[in-house]
PDB file of C-alpha atoms in Angstrom:
ATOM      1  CA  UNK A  68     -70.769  76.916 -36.562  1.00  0.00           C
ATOM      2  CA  UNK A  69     -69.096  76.877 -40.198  1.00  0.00           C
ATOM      3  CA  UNK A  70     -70.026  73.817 -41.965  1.00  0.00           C
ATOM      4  CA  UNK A  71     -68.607  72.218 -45.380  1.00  0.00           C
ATOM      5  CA  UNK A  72     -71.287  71.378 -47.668  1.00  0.00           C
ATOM      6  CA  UNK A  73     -71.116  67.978 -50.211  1.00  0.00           C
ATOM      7  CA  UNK A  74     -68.390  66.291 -51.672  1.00  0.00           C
ATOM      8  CA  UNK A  75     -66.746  68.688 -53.812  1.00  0.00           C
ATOM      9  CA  UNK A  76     -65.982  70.950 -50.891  1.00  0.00           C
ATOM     10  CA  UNK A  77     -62.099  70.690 -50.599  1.00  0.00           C
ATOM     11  CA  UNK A  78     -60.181  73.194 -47.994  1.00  0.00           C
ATOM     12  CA  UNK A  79     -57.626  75.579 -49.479  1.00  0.00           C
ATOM     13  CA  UNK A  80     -55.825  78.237 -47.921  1.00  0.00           C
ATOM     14  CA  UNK A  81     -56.445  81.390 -46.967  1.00  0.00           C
ATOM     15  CA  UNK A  82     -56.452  83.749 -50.323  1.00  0.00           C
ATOM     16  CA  UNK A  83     -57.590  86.868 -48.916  1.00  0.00           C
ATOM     17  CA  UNK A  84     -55.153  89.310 -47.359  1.00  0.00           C
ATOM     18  CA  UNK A  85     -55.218  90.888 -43.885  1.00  0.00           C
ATOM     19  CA  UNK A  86     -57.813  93.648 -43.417  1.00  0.00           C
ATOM     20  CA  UNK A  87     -55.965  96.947 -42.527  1.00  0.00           C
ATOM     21  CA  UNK A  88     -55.279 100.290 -43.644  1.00  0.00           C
ATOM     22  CA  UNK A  89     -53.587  99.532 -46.322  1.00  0.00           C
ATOM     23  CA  UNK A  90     -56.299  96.797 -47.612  1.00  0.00           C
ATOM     24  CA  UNK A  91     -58.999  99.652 -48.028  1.00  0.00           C
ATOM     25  CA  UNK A  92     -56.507 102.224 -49.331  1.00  0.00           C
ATOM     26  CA  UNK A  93     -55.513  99.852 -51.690  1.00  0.00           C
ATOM     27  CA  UNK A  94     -59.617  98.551 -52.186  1.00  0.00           C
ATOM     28  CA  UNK A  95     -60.809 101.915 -53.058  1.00  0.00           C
ATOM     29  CA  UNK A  96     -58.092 102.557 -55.480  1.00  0.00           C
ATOM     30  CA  UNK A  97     -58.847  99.981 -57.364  1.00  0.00           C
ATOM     31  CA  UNK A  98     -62.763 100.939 -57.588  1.00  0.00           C
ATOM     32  CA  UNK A  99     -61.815 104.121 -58.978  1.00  0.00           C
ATOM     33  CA  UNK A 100     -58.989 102.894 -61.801  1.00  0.00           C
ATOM     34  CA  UNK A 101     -62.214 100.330 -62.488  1.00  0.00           C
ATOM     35  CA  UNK A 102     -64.795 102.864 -63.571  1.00  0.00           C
ATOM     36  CA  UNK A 103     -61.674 105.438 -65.265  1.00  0.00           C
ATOM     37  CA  UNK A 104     -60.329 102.336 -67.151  1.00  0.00           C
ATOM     38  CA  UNK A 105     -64.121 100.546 -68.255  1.00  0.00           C
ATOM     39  CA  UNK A 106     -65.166 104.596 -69.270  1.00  0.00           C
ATOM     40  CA  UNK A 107     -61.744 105.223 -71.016  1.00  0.00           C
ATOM     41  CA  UNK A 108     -61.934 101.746 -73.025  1.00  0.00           C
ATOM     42  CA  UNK A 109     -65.450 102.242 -73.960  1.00  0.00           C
ATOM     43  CA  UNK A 110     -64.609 105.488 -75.125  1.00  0.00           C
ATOM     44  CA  UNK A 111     -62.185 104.030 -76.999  1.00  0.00           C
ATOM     45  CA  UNK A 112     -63.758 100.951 -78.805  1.00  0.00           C
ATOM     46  CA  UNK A 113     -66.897  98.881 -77.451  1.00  0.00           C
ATOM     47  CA  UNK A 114     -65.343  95.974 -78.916  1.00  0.00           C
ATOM     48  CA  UNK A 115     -61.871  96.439 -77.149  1.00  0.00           C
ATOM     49  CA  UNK A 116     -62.993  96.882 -73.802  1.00  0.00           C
ATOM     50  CA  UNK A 117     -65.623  93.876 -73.998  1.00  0.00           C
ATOM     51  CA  UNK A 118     -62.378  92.070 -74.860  1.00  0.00           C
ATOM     52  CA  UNK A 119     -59.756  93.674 -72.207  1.00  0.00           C
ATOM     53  CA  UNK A 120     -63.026  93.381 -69.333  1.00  0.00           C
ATOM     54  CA  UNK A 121     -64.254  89.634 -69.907  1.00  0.00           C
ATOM     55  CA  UNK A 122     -60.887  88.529 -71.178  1.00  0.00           C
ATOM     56  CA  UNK A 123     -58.816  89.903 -68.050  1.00  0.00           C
ATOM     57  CA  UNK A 124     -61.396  89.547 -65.455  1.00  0.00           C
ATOM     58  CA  UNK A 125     -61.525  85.468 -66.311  1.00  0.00           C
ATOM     59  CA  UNK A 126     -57.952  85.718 -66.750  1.00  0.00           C
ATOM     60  CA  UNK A 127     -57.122  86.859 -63.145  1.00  0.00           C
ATOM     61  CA  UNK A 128     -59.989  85.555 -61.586  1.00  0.00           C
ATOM     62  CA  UNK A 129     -58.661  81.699 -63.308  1.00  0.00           C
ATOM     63  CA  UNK A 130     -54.978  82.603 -61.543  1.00  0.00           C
ATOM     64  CA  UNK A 131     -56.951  84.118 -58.403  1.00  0.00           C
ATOM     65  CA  UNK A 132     -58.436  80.172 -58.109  1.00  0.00           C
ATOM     66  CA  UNK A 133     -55.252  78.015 -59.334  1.00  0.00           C
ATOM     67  CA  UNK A 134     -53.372  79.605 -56.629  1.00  0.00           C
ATOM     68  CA  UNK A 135     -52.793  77.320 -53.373  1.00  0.00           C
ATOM     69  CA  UNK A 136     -51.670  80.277 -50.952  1.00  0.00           C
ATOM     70  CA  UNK A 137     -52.662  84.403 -50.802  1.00  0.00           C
ATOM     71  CA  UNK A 138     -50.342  86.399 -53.300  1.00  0.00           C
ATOM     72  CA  UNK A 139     -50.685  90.118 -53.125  1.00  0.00           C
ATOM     73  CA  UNK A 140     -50.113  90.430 -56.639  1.00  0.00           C
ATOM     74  CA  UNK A 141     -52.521  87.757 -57.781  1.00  0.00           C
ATOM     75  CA  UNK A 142     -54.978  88.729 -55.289  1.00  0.00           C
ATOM     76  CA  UNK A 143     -55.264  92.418 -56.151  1.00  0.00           C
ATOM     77  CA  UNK A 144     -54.739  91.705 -60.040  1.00  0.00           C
ATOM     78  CA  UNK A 145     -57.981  89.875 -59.837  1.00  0.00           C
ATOM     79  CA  UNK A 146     -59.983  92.620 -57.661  1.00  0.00           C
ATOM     80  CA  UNK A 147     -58.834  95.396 -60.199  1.00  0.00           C
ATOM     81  CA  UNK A 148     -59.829  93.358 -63.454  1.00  0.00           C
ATOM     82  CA  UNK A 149     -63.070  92.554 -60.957  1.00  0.00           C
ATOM     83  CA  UNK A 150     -63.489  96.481 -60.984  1.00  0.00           C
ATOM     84  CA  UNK A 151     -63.320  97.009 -64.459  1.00  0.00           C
ATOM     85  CA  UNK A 152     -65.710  94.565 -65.560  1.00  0.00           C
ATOM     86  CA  UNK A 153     -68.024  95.060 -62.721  1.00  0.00           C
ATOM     87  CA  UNK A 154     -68.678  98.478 -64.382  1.00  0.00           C
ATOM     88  CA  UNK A 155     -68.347  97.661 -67.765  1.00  0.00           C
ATOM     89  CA  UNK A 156     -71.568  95.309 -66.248  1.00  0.00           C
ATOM     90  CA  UNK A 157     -73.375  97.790 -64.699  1.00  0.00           C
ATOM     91  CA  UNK A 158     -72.897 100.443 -67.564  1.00  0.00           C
ATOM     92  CA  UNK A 159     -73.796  98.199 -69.968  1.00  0.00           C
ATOM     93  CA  UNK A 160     -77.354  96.917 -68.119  1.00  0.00           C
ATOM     94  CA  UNK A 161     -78.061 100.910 -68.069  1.00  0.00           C
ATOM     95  CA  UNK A 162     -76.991 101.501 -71.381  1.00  0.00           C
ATOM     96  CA  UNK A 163     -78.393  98.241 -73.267  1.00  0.00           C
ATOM     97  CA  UNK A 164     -82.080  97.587 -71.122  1.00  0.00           C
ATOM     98  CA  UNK A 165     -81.773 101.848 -70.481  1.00  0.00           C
ATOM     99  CA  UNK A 166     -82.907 100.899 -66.767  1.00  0.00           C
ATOM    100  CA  UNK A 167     -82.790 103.638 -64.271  1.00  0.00           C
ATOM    101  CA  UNK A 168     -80.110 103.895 -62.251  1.00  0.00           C
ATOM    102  CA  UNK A 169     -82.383 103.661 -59.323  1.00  0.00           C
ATOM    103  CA  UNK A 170     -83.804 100.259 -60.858  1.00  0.00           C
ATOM    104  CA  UNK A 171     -80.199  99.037 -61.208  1.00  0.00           C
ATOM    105  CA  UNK A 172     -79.132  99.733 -58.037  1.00  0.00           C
ATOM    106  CA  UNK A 173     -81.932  98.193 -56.508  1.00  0.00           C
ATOM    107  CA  UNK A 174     -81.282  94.840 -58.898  1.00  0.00           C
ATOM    108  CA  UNK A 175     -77.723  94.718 -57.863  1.00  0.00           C
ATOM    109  CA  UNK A 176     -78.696  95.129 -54.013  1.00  0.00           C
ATOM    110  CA  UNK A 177     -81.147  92.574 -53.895  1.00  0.00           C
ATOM    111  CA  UNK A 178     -78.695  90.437 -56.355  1.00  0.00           C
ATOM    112  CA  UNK A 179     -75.538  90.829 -53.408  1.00  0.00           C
ATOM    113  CA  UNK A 180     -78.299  90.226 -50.915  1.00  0.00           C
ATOM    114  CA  UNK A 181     -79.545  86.588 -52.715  1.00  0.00           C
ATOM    115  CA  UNK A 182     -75.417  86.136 -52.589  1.00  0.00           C
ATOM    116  CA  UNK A 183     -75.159  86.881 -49.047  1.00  0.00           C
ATOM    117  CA  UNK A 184     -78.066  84.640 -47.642  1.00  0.00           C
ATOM    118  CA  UNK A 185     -77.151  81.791 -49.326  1.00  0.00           C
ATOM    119  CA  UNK A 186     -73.579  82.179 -48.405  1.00  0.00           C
ATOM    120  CA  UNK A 187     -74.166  82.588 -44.736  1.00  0.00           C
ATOM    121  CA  UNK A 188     -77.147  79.856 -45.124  1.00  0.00           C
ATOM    122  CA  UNK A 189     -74.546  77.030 -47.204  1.00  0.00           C
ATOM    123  CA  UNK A 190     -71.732  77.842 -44.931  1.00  0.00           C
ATOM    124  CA  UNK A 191     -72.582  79.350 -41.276  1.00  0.00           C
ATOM    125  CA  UNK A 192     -70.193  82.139 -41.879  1.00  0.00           C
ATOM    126  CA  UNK A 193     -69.631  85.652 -44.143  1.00  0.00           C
ATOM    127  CA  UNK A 194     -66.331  86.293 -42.300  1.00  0.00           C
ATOM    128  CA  UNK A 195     -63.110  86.361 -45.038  1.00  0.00           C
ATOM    129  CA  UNK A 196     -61.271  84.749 -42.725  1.00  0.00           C
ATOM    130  CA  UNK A 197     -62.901  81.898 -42.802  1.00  0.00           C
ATOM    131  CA  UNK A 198     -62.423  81.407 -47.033  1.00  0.00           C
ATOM    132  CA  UNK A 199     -60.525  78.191 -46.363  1.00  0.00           C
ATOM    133  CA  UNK A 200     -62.638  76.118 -49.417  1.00  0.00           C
ATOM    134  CA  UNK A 201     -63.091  76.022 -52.788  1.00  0.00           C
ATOM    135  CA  UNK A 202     -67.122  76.837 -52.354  1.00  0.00           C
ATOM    136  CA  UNK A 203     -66.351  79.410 -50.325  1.00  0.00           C
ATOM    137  CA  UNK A 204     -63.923  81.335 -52.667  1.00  0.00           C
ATOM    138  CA  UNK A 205     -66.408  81.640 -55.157  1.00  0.00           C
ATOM    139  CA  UNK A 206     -68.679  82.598 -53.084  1.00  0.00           C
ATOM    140  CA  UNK A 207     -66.759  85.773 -51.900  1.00  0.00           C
ATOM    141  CA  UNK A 208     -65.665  86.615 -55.462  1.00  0.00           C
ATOM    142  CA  UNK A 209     -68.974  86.019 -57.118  1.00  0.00           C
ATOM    143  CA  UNK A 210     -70.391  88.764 -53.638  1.00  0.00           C
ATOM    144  CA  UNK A 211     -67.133  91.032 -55.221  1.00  0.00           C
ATOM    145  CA  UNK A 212     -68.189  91.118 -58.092  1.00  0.00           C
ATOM    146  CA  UNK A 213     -72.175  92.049 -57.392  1.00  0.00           C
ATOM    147  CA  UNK A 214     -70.679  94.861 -55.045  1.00  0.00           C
ATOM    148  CA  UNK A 215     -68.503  96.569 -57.420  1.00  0.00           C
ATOM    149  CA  UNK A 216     -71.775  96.864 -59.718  1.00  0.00           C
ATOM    150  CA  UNK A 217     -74.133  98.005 -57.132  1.00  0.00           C
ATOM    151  CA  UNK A 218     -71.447 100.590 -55.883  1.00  0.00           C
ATOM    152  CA  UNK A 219     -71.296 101.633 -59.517  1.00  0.00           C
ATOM    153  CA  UNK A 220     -74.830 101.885 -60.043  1.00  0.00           C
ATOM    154  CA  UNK A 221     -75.132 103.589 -56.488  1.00  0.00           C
ATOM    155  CA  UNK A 222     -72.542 106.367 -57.530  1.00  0.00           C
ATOM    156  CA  UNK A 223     -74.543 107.297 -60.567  1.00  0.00           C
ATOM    157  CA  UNK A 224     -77.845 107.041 -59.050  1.00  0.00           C
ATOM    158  CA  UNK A 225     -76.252 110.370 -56.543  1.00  0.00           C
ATOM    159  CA  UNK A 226     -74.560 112.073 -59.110  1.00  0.00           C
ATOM    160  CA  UNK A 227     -76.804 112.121 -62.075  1.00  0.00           C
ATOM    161  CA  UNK A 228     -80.318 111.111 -60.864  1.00  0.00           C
ATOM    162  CA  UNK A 229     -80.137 112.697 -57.342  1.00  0.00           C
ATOM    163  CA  UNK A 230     -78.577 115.798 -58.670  1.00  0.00           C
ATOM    164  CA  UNK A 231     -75.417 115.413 -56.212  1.00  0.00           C
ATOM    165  CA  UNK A 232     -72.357 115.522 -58.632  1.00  0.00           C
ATOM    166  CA  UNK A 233     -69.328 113.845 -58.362  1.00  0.00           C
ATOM    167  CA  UNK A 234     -67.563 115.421 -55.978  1.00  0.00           C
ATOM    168  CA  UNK A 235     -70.337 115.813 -53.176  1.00  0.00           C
ATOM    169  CA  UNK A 236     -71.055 112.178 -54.179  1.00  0.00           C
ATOM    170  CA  UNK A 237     -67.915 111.303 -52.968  1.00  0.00           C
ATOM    171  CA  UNK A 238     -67.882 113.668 -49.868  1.00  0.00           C
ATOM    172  CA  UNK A 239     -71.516 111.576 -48.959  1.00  0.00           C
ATOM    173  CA  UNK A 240     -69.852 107.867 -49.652  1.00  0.00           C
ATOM    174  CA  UNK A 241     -67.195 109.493 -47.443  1.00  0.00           C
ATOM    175  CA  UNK A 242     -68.923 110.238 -44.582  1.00  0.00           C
ATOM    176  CA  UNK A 243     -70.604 106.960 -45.154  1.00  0.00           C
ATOM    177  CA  UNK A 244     -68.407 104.537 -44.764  1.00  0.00           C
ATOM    178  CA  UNK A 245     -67.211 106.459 -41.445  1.00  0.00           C
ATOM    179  CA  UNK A 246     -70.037 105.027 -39.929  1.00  0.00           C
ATOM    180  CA  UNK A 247     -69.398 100.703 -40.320  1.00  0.00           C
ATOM    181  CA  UNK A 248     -66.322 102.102 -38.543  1.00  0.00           C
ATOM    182  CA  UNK A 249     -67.613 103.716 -35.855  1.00  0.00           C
ATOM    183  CA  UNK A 250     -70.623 100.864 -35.146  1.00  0.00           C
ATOM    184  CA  UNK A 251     -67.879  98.396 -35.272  1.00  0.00           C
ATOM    185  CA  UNK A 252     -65.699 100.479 -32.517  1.00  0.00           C
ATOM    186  CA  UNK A 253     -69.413 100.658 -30.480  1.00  0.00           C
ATOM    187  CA  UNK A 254     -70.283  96.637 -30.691  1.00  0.00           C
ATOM    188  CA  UNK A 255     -71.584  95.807 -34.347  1.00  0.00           C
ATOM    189  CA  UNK A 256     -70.427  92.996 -35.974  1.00  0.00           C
ATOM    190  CA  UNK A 257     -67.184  93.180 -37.273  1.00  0.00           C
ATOM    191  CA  UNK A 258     -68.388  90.807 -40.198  1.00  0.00           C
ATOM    192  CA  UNK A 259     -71.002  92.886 -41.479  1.00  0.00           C
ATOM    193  CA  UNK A 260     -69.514  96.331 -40.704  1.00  0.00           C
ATOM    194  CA  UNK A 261     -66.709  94.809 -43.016  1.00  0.00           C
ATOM    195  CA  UNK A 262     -69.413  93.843 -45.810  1.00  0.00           C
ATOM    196  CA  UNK A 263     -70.634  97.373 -45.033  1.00  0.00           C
ATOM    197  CA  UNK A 264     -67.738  99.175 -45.551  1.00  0.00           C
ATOM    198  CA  UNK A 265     -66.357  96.907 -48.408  1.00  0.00           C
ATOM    199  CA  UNK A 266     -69.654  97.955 -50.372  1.00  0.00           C
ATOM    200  CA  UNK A 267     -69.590 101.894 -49.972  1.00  0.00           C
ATOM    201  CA  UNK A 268     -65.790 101.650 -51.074  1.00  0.00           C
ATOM    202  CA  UNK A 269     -66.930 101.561 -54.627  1.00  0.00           C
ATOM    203  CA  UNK A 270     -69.292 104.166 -54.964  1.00  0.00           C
ATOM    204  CA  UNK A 271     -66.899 106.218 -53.053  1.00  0.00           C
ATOM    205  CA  UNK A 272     -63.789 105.844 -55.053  1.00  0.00           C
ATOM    206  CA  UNK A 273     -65.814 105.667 -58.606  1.00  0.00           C
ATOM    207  CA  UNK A 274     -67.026 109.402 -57.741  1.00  0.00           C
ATOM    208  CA  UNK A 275     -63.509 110.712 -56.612  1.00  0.00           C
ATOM    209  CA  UNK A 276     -62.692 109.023 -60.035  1.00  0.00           C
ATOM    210  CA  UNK A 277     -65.591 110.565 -62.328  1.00  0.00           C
ATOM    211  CA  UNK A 278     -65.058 113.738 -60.251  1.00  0.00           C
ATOM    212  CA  UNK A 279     -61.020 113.875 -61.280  1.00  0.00           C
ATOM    213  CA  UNK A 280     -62.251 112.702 -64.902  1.00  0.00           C
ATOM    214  CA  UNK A 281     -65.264 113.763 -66.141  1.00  0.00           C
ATOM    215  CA  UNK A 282     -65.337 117.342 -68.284  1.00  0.00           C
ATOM    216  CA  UNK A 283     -66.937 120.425 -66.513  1.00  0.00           C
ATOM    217  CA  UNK A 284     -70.606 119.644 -67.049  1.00  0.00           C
ATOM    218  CA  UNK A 285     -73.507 120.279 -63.876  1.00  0.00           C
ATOM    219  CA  UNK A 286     -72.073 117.042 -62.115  1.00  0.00           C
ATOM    220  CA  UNK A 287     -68.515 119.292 -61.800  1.00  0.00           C
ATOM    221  CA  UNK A 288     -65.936 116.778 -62.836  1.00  0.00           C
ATOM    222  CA  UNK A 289     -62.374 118.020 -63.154  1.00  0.00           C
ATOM    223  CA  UNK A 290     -61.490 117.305 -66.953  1.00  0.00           C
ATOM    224  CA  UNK A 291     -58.174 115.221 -66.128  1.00  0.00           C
ATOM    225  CA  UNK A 292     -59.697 112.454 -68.377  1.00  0.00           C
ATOM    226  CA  UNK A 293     -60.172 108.684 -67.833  1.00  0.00           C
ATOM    227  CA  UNK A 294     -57.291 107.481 -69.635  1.00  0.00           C
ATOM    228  CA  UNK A 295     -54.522 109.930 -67.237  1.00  0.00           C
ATOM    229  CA  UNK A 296     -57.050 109.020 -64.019  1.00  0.00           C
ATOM    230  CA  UNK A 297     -57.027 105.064 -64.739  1.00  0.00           C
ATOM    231  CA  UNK A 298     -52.814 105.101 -65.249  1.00  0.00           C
ATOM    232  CA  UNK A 299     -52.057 106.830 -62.197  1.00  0.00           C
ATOM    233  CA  UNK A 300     -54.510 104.890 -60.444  1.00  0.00           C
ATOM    234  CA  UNK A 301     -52.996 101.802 -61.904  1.00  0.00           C
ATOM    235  CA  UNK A 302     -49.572 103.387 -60.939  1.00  0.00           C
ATOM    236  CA  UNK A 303     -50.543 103.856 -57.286  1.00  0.00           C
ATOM    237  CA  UNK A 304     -52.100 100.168 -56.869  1.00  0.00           C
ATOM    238  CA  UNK A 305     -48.997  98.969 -58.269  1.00  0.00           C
ATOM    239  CA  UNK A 306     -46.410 100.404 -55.864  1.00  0.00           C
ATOM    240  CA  UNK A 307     -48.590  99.635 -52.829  1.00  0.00           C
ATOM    241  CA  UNK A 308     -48.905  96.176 -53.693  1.00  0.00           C
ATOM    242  CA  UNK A 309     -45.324  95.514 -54.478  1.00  0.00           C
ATOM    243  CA  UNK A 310     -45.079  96.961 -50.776  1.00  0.00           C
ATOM    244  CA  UNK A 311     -47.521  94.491 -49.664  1.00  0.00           C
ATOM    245  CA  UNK A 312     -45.967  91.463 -51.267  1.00  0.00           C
ATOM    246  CA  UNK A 313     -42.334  92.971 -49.973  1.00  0.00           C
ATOM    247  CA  UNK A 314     -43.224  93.167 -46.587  1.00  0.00           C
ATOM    248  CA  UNK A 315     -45.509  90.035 -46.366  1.00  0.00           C
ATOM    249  CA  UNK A 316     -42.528  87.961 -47.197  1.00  0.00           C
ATOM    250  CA  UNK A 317     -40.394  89.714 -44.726  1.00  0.00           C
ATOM    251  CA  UNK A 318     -43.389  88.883 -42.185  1.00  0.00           C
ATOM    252  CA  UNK A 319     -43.477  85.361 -42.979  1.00  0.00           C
ATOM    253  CA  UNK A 320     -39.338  85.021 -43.275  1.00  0.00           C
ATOM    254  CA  UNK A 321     -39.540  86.207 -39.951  1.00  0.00           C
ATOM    255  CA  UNK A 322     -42.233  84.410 -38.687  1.00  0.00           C
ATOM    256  CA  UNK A 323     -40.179  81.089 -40.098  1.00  0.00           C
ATOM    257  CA  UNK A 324     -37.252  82.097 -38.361  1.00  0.00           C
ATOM    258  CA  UNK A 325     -39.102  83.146 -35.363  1.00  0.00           C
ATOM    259  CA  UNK A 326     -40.263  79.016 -35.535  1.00  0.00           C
ATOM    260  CA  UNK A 327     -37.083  77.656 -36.072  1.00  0.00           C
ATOM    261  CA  UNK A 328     -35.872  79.290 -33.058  1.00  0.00           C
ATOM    262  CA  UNK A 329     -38.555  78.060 -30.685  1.00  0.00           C
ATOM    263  CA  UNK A 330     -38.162  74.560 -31.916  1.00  0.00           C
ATOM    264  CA  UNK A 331     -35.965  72.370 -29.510  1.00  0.00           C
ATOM    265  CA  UNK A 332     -33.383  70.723 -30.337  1.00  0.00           C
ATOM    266  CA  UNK A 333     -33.223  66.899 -29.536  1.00  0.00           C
TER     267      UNK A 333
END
């Protein structure tokens, strides 16, 4: 059903990991050191995070595409600095046009939406598993990147304009993205109980984030602070992903070996 599109399609490999446990473990961290490190830099100076958000999300997103195979650390470096400046993004259209968050959330939906039709119109196919072309991989990041700012703009929209707070935000994206799970163990579609899930993962770890951060105010954050909340974040991402890159090349030292065995010998 998949089809390649025009000339300038070429194949590449797969550049996406293996969805697991430790994919959305991983996935949600990185939503929440995204909205501690964008609030923390902001805090610090405008002009530094602007610089530290465009200039390391085309950065990594540049390696992300010049790479020929998947590369945990490549992979994930590109989703955090995708996390950081997808909220610098969404704060910023708040902040600068001083849209409701209920207008920017419903931008950012309908934005992901256009992303998603067009994808699944050009190519036959949403599934990650099939990102084996260049048109493809930009289509995925470019549907990452509209994600991470509707999640953001979603988390707000409960905690300040509903009236939720951070922390019962985060218990109601919790309980949320139970449910892709549960429809996909009952017959859904795995592909778009993954796009499901993969969506709520950012409002959901960008509360439990503002909730750990924030000062005591009516939306009942914690007072860690963004900076301490962003480097253990960034802590925890980083051992998991050396983990992932360790045993992925065990996996596929084994799975060589594995092939050398099998092959007769003439």
């Amino acid at each position: 059903m998949t089809r390649l599109l025009g000339p300038t399609v070429h194949p590449v490999a797969a550049k996406v990991p293996a969805v697991g446990v430790l994919f959305w473990v991983i996935k949600i961290l990185t939503t929440g050191m995204g909205e501690a490190a964008s609030d923390y830099l902001g805090g610090v100076n405008l002009l530094l995070a602007a610089v530290v958000g465009l200039g390391g999300f085309g950065y990594a997103l540049r390696r992300q595409l010049r790479a020929d195979r998947y590369d945990a650390v490549t992979y994930w470096f590109a989703v955090a600095m995708v996390a950081v400046f997808g909220t610098m993004v969404a704060d910023g259209v708040h902040v600068a046009l001083a849209l409701p968050y209920g207008v920017t959330t419903t931008l950012y939906a309908l934005a992901a939406a256009a992303v998603f039709v067009y994808w699944y119109r050009s190519e036959g196919t949403l599934s990650i598993h099939s990102i084996d072309t260049r048109r493809r991989e930009l289509l995925y990041w470019a549907t990452v990147l509209l994600t991470f700012a509707l999640g953001t703009a979603a988390g707000d929209l409960t905690a300040s304009t509903l009236k939720l707070g951070y922390f019962s935000s985060a218990l109601l994206f919790g309980a949320a993205i139970i449910v892709p799970g549960v429809a996909w163990r009952l017959g859904l579609n795995p592909v778009v109980a993954f796009w499901v899930a993969y969506v709520l993962t950012r409002p959901l770890g960008a509360s439990v984030a503002d909730w750990l951060a924030k000062p005591h105010s009516p939306d009942g954050g914690l007072h860690v602070g963004d900076g301490l909340v962003a480097l253990g974040s960034v802590l925890l991402i980083a051992g998991l992903v050396a983990y992932a890159a360790t045993a992925g090349r065990e996996r596929a030292t084994q799975e060589a070996a594995g092939s050398r065995r099998s092959t007769p010998v003439h």
